[in-house]
Coordinates of C-alpha atoms and ligand atoms in Angstrom, one line a residue:
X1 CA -27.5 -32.7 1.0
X2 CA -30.1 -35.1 0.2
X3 CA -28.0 -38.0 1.1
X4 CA -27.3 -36.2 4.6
X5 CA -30.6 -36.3 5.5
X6 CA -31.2 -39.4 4.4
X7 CA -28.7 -41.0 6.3
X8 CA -29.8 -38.9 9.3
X9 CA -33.4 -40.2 9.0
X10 CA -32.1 -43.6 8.6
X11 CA -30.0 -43.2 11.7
X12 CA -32.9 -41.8 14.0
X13 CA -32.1 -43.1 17.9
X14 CA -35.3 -42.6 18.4
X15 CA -36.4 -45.8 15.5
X16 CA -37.1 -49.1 17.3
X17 CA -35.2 -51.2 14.7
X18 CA -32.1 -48.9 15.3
X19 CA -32.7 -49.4 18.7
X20 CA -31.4 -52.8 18.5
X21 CA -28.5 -52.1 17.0
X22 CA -24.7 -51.9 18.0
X23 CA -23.5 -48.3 17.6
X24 CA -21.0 -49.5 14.8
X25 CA -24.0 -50.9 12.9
X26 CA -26.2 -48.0 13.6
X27 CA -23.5 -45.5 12.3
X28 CA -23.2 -47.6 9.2
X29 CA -27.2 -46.4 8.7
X30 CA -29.6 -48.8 6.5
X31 CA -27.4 -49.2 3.7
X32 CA -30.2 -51.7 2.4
X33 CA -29.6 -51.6 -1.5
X34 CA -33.4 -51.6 -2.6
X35 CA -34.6 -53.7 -4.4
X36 CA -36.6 -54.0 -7.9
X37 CA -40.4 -53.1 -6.7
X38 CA -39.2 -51.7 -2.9
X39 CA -41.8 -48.5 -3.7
X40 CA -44.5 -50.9 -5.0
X41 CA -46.4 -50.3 -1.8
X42 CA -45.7 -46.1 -2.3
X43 CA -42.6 -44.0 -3.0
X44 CA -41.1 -41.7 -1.2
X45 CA -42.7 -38.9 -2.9
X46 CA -45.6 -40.7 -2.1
X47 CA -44.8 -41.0 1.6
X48 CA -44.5 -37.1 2.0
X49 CA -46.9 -36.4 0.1
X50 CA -49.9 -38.3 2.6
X51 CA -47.9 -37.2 5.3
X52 CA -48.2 -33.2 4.6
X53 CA -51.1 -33.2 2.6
X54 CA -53.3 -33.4 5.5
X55 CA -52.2 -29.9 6.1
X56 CA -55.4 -27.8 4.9
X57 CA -54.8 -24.2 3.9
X58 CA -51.4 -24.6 2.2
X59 CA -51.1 -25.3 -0.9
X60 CA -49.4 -28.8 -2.2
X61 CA -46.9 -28.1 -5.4
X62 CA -45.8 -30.7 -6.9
X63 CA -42.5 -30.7 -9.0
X64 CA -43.0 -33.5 -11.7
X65 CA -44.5 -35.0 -14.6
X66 CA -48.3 -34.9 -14.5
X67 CA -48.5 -38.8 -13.1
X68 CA -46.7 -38.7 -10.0
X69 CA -49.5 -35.9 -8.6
X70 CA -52.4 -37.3 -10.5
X71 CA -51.3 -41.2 -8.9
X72 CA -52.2 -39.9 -5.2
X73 CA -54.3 -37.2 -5.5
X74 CA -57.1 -36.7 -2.9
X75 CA -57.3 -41.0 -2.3
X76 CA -57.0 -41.0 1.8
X77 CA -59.8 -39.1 2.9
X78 CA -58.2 -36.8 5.1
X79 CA -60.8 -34.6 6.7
X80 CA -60.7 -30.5 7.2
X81 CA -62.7 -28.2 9.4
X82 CA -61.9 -24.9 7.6
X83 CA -59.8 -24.6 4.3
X84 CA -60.6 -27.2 0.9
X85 CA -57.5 -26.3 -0.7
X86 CA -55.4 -28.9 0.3
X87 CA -57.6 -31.1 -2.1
X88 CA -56.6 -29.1 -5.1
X89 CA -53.8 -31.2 -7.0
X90 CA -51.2 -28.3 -8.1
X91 CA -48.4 -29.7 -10.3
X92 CA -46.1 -28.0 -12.8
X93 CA -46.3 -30.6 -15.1
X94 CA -43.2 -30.7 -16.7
X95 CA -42.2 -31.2 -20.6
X96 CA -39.4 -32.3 -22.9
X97 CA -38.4 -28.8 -22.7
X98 CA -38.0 -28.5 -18.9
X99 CA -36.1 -32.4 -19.3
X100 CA -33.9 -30.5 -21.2
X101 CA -33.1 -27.1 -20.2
X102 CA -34.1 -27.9 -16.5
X103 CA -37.3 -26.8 -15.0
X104 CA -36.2 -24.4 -12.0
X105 CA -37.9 -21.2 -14.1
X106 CA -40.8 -23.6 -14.3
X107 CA -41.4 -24.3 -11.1
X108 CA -40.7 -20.7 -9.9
X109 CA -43.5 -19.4 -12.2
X110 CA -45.7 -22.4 -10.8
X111 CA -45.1 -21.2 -7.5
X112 CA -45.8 -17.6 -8.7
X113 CA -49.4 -18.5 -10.5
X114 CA -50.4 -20.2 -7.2
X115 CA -50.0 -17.6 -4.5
X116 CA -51.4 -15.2 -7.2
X117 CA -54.7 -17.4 -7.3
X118 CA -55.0 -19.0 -4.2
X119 CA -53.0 -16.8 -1.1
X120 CA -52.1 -19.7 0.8
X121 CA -50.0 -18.6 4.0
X122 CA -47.3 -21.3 2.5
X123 CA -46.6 -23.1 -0.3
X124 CA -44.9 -27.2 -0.2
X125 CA -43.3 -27.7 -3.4
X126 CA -42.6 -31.5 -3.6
X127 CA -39.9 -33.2 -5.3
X128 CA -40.0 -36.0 -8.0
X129 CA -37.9 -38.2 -9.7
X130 CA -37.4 -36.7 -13.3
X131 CA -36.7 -33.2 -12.0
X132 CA -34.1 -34.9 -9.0
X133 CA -32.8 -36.8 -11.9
X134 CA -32.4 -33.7 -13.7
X135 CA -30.9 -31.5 -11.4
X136 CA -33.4 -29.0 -10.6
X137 CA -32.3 -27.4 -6.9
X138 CA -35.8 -26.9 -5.4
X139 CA -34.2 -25.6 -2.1
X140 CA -32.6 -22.5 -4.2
X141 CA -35.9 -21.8 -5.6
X142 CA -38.1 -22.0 -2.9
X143 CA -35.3 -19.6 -1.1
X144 CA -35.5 -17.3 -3.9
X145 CA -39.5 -17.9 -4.0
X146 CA -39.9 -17.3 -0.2
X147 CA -37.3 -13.9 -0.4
X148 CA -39.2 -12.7 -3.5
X149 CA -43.4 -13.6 -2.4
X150 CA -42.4 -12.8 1.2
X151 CA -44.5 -16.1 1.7
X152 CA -43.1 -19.2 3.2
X153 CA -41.9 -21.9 0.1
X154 CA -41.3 -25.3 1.7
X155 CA -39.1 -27.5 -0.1
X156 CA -40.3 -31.1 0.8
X157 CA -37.5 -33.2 -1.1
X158 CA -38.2 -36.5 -0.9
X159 CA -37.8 -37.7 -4.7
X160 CA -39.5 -41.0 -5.2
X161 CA -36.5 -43.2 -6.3
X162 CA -35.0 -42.4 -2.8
X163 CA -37.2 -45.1 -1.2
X164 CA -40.6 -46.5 0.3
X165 CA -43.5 -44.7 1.6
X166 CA -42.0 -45.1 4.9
X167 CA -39.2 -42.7 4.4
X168 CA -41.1 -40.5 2.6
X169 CA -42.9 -39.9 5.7
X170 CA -39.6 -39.0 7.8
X171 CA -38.4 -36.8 5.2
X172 CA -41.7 -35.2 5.1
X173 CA -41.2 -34.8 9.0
X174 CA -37.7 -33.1 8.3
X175 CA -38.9 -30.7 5.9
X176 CA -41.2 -29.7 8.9
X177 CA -38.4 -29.6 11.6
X178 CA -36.2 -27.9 9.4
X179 CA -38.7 -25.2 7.6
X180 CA -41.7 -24.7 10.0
X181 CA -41.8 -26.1 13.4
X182 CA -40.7 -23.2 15.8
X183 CA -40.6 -20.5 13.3
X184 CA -43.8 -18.4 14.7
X185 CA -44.7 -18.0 18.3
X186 CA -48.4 -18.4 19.7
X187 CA -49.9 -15.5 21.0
X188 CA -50.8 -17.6 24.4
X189 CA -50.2 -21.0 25.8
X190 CA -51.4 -23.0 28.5
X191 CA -50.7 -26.0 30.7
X192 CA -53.1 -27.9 28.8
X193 CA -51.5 -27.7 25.1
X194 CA -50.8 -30.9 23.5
X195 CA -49.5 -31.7 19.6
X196 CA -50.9 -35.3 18.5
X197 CA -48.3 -36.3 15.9
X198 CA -48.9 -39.1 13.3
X199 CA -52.7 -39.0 13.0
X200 CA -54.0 -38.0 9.6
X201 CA -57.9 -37.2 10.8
X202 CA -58.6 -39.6 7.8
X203 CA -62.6 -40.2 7.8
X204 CA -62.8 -37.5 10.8
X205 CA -61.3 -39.5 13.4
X206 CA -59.5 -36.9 15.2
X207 CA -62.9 -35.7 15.9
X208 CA -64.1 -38.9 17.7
X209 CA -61.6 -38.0 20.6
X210 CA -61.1 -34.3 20.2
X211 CA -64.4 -33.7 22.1
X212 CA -63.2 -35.7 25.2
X213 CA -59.9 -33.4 25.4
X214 CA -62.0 -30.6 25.0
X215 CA -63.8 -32.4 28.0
X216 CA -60.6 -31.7 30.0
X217 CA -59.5 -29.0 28.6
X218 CA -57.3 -29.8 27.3
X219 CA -56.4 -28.2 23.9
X220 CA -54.6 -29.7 20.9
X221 CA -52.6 -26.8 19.6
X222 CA -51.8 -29.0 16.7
X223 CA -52.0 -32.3 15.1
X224 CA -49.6 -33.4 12.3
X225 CA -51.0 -33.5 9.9
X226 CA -54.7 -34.2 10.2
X227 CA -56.7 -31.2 9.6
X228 CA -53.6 -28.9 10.6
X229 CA -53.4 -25.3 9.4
X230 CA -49.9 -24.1 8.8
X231 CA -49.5 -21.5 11.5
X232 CA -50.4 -24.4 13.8
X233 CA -48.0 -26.5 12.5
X234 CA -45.4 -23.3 12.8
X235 CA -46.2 -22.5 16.5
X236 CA -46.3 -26.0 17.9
X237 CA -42.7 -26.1 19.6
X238 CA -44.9 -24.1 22.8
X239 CA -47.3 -27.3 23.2
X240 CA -46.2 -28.9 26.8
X241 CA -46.9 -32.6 25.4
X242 CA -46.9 -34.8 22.3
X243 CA -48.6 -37.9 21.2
X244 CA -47.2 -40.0 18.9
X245 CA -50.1 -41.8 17.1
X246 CA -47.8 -44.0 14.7
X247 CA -44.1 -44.2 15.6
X248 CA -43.1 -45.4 12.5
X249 CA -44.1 -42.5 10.7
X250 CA -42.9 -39.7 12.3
X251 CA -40.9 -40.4 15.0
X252 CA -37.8 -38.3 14.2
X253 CA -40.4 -34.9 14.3
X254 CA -41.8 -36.1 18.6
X255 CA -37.7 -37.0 19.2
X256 CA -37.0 -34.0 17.8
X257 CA -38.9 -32.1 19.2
X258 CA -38.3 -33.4 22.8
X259 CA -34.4 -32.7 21.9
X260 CA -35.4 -29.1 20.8
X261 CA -37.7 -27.7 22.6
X262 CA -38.0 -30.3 26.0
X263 CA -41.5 -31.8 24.8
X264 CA -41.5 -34.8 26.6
X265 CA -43.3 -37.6 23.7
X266 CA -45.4 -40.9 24.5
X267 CA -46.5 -43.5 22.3
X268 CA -49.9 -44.4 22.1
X269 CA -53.4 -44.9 20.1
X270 CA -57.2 -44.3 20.1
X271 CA -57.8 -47.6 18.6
X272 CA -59.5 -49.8 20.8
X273 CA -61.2 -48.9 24.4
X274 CA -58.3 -49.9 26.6
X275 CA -55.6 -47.9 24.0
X276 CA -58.0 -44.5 24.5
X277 CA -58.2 -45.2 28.2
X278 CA -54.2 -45.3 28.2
X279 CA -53.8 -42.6 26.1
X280 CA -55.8 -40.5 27.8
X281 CA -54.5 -41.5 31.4
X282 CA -50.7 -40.9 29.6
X283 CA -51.6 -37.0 28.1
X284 CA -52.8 -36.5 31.8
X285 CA -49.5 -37.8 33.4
X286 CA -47.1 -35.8 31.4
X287 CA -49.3 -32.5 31.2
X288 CA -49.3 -32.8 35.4
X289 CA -45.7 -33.4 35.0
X290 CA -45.3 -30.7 32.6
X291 CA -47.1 -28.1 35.3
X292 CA -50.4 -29.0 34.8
X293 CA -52.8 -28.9 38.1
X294 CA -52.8 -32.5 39.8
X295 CA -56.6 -32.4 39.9
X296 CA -56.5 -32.8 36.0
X297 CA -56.1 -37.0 37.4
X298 CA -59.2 -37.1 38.9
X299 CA -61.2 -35.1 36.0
X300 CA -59.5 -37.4 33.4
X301 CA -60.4 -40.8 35.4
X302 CA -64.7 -39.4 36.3
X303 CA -64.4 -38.9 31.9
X304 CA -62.6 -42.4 31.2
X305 CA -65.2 -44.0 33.5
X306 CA -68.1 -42.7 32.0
X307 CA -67.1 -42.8 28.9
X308 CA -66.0 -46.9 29.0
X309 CA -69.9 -47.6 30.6
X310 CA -71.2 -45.8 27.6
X311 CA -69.6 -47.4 25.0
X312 CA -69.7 -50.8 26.7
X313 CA -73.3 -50.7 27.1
X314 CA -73.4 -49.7 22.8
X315 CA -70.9 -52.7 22.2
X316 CA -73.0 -55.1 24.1
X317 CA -75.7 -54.6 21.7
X318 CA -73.5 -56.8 19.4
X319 CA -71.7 -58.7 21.3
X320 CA -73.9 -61.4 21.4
X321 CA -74.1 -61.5 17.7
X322 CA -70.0 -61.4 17.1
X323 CA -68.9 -63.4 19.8
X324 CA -66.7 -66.4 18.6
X325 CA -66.4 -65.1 14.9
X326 CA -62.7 -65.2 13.7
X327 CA -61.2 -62.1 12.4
X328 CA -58.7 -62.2 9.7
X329 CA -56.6 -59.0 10.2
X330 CA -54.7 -57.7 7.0
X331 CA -53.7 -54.0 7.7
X332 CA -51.1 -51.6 6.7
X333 CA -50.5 -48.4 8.5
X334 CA -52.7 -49.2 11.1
X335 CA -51.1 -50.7 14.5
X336 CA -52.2 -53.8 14.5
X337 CA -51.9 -54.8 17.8
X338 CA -54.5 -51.8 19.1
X339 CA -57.1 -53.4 16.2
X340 CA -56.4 -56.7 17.9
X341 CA -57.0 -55.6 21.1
X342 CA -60.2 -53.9 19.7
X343 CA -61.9 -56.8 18.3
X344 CA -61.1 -58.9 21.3
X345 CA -63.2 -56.1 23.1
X346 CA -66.0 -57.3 20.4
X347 CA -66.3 -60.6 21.2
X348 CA -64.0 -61.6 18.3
X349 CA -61.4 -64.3 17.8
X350 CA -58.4 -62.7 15.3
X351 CA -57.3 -65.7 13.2
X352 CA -54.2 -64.2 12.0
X353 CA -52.9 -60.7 12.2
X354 CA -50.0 -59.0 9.5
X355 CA -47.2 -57.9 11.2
X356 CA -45.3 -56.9 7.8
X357 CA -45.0 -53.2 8.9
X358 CA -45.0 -53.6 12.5
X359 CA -41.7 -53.3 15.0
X360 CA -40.7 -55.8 17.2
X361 CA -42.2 -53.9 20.3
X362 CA -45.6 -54.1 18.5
X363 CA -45.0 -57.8 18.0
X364 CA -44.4 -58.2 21.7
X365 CA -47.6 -56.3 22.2
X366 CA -49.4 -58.2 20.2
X367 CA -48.2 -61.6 21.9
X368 CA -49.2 -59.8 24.9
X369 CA -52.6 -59.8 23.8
X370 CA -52.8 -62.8 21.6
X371 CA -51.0 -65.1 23.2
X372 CA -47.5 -67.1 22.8
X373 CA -49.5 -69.2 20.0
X374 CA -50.2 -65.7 18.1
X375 CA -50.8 -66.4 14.3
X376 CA -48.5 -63.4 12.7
X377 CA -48.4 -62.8 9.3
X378 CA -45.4 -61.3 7.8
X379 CA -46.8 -61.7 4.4
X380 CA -49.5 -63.5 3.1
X381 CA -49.7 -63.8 -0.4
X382 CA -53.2 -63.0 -2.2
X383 CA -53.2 -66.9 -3.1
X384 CA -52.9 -67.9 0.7
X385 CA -55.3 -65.6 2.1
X386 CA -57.6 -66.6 -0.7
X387 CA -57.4 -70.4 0.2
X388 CA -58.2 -69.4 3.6
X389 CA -61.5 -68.1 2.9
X390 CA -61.9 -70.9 0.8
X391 CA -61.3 -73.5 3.8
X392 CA -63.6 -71.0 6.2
X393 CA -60.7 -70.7 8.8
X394 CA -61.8 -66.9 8.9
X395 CA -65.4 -65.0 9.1
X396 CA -64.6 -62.0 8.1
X397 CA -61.7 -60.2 6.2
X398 CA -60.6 -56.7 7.6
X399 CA -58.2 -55.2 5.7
X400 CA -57.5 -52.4 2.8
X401 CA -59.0 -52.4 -0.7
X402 CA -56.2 -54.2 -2.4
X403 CA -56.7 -57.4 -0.7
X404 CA -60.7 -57.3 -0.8
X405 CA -60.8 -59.9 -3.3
X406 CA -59.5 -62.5 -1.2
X407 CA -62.5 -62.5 0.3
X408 CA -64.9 -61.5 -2.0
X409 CA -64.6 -64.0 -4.5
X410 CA -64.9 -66.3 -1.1
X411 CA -68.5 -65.0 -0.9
X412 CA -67.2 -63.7 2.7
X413 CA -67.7 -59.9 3.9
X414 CA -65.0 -57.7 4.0
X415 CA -64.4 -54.2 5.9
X416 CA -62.0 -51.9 5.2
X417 CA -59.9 -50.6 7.9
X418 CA -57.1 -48.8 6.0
X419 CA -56.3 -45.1 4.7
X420 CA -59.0 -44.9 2.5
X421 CA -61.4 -46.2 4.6
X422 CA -65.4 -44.0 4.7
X423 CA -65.8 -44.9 8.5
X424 CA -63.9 -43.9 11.2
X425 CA -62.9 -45.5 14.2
X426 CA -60.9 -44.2 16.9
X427 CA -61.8 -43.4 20.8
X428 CA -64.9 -44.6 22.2
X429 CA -67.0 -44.1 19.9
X430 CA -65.1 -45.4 16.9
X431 CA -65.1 -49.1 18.6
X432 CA -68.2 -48.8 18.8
X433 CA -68.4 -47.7 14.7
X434 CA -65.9 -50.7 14.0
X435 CA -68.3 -53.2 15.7
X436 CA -71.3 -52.2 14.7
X437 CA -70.1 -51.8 10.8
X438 CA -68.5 -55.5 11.1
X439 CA -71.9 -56.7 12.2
X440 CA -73.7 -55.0 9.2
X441 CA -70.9 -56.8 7.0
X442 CA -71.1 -60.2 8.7
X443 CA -74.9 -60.0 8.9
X444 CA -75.6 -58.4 5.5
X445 CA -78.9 -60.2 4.1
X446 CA -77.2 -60.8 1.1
X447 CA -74.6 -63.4 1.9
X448 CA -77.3 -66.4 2.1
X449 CA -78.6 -65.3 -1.3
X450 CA -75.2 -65.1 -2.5
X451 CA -73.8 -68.0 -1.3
X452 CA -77.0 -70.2 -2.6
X453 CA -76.6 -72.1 -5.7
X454 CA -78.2 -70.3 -8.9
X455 CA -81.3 -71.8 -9.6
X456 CA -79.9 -72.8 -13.4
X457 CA -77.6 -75.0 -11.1
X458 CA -80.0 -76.1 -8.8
X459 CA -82.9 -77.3 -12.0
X460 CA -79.5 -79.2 -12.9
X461 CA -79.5 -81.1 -10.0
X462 CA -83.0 -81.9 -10.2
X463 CA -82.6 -83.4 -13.7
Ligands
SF4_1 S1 -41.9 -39.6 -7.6 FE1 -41.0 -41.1 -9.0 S2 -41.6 -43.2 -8.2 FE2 -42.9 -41.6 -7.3 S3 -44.7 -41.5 -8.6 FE3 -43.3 -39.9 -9.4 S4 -42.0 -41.0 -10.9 FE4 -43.1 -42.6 -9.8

């Protein structure tokens, strides 16, 4: 069953590299053998895991030895208006004794001791290697869970050895389609209701553009996953729009979804000035095409206008300061072609920009933007990007935590702009954020102290 789904995810119509392929080579799916140290970057576990978790007031079970729950527990920084207990770590923590005579009664009881505690309105039990390796059915027993507590039990099984992160997240967006999506109905929609799909709310960025829907009025019935609640999640099949945030993620749950239930899907991003500004003009299109009053246009263009002055007028306040400074853009998950775009908004030149995890549509975007001459990265190695620094062909390092040091050691700044990031940075007012946090890194007082030589070093001299 697992291999089903698998091959399903892998041949998703709606993926851009599948796009490009014949139909005998899509039917053939990505029969990729992986590779020693494919789930370096995240396993598949992993991958469903940061893709659910965002989900506030359900409780996150995970089926496995103590490691794989206490290796990602509570590191992204999700945000939640209501409900804490999707920070708890739950686990069942299985033995010898559970390798050996299976650990279905285990994880059952688990499941038991939680909604005895806590009362969640659901519980995701997630799947792991040993137990996967083992046998254990988690379907059965979250059927016989969900029958017995009268309580939804979503299996989420998505073992790590299955793969990377990234299909960890589709599989995470199956066990949605397949278990909650569509199975409770709303008391009341409107023309207005929109699902934002892909966006985590890590550092509270879903709030930096949730204020200028509520502007409009128009009303995000559910985002998956950031700061979701699971009824949400289970009535969002009535929304008249979605927004696809990061197609790589979850694009199977918007092309679903459009299949299912006729949600038309765009994708777009808050990252950058121009990206909100497009976004926002593209929720507006299809809602009006959806059924949504035409003079929703002109309210959304009076909000984009204002809104651009503002934060233009904020940006130019550092403009002057970052203009000409090259950019060295290392990033993950983020799109890095709406980062791009962002700095260029700044002032900024972008010296080189990864494009390890991004599709050939994003490439074309980012050529767009950058030019023919566009310097992507598909991977730099921690040695290259460190002689970089060393040679100052870069200002400033934006990237996540792992490649920090490249710069560091360089005596350059660094920002982080991925998952675990403490800032955040999307619509308006997050480019205005990003700026004015690159300005405090690049004009931090103590890079000229740093970079002078130690005064042991300098009496050497003298001598
Ligand atoms: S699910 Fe497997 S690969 Fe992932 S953390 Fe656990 S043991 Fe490691």
């Amino acid at each position: 069953m697992l291999q089903n789904k698998i091959q399903d995810v892998f041949n998703e119509p709606g993926c851009s590299k599948n796009q490009s392929k014949s139909d005998k080579e899509r039917k053939k799916g990505c029969t990729k053998a992986l590779q020693p140290g494919g789930a370096a970057g995240g396993c598949a576990f992993d991958g469903a895991k940061i893709a659910l978790q965002p989900i506030t007031d359900v409780a996150h079970l995970v089926h496995g030895p103590i490691a794989c729950e206490g290796n990602s527990w509570d590191n992204r920084g999700s945000k939640s208006s209501g409900s804490q207990l999707y920070r708890t770590g739950f686990t069942t923590d299985i033995n010898e004794l559970d390798v050996v005579y299976g650990g279905e009664k285990h994880l059952f009881k688990s499941i038991k001791e939680v909604i005895d505690k806590y009362d969640p309105p659901a519980v995701f039990v997630y799947q792991t290697c040993v137990p996967a390796m083992i046998g254990d059915d988690i379907e059965a027993v979250c059927k016989a869970a969900s029958q017995k507590f009268a309580k939804p039990i979503i299996p989420v099984n998505a073992p790590g050895f299955v793969g990377a992160k990234n299909l960890g997240n589709k599989l995470a967006g199956e066990a949605l389609l397949d278990y909650v999506i569509g199975t409770e109905e709303p008391e009341y929609s409107t023309p207005y209701d929109i699902n934002i799909i892909g966006e985590y709310n890590l550092s509270g960025e879903l709030w930096q553009v949730k204020p200028l829907l509520d502007h409009l009025g128009i009303r995000v019935t559910c985002c998956i996953s950031g700061d979701a609640k699971y009824h949400d999640v289970a009535q969002s099949h009535r929304a008249r729009a979605n927004m696809m945030v990061c197609s790589k993620s979850m694009i199977n749950i918007a092309r679903k979804m459009e299949e299912r239930y006729q949600i038309p899907f765009f994708e777009g991003s808050f990252y950058g000035i121009s990206d909100t500004t497009e976004s926002l003009r593209e929720i507006t299109r299809l809602l009006i095409q959806q059924g949504a009053p035409a003079e929703l246009h002109d309210r959304t263009e009076a909000l984009i206008a204002q809104e651009e002055a503002r934060a233009w007028q904020r940006i130019a306040e550092y403009t002057h300061r970052l203009r000409g400074k090259r950019v060295l853009l290392f990033t993950g998950g983020v799109k890095s072609w709406s980062v791009v775009s962002a700095l260029q908004e700044g002032g900024m030149e972008v010296v080189g920009t990864s494009v390890k995890k991004s599709t050939k549509e994003d490439k074309e975007k980012i050529k767009e933007i950058m030019g023919q001459d566009a310097h992507m990265i598909d991977d730099l190695t921690p040695r290259e990007m460190y002689k970089m620094f060393q040679e100052a062909r870069a200002d400033v390092l934006l990237s996540g935590g792992r490649s920090q040091f490249a710069a560091l050691k360089n005596k350059m700044p660094w920002v982080d702009i991925n998952q675990e990031r403490h800032h955040a940075y999307n619509g308006y007012e997050g480019m205005v954020n990003l700026v004015k946090q690159i300005d405090l890194a690049l004009y931090n007082p103590m890079w000229p102290l740093l970079r002078k030589p130690a005064p042991w070093d300098m009496r050497e001299a003298q001598t």
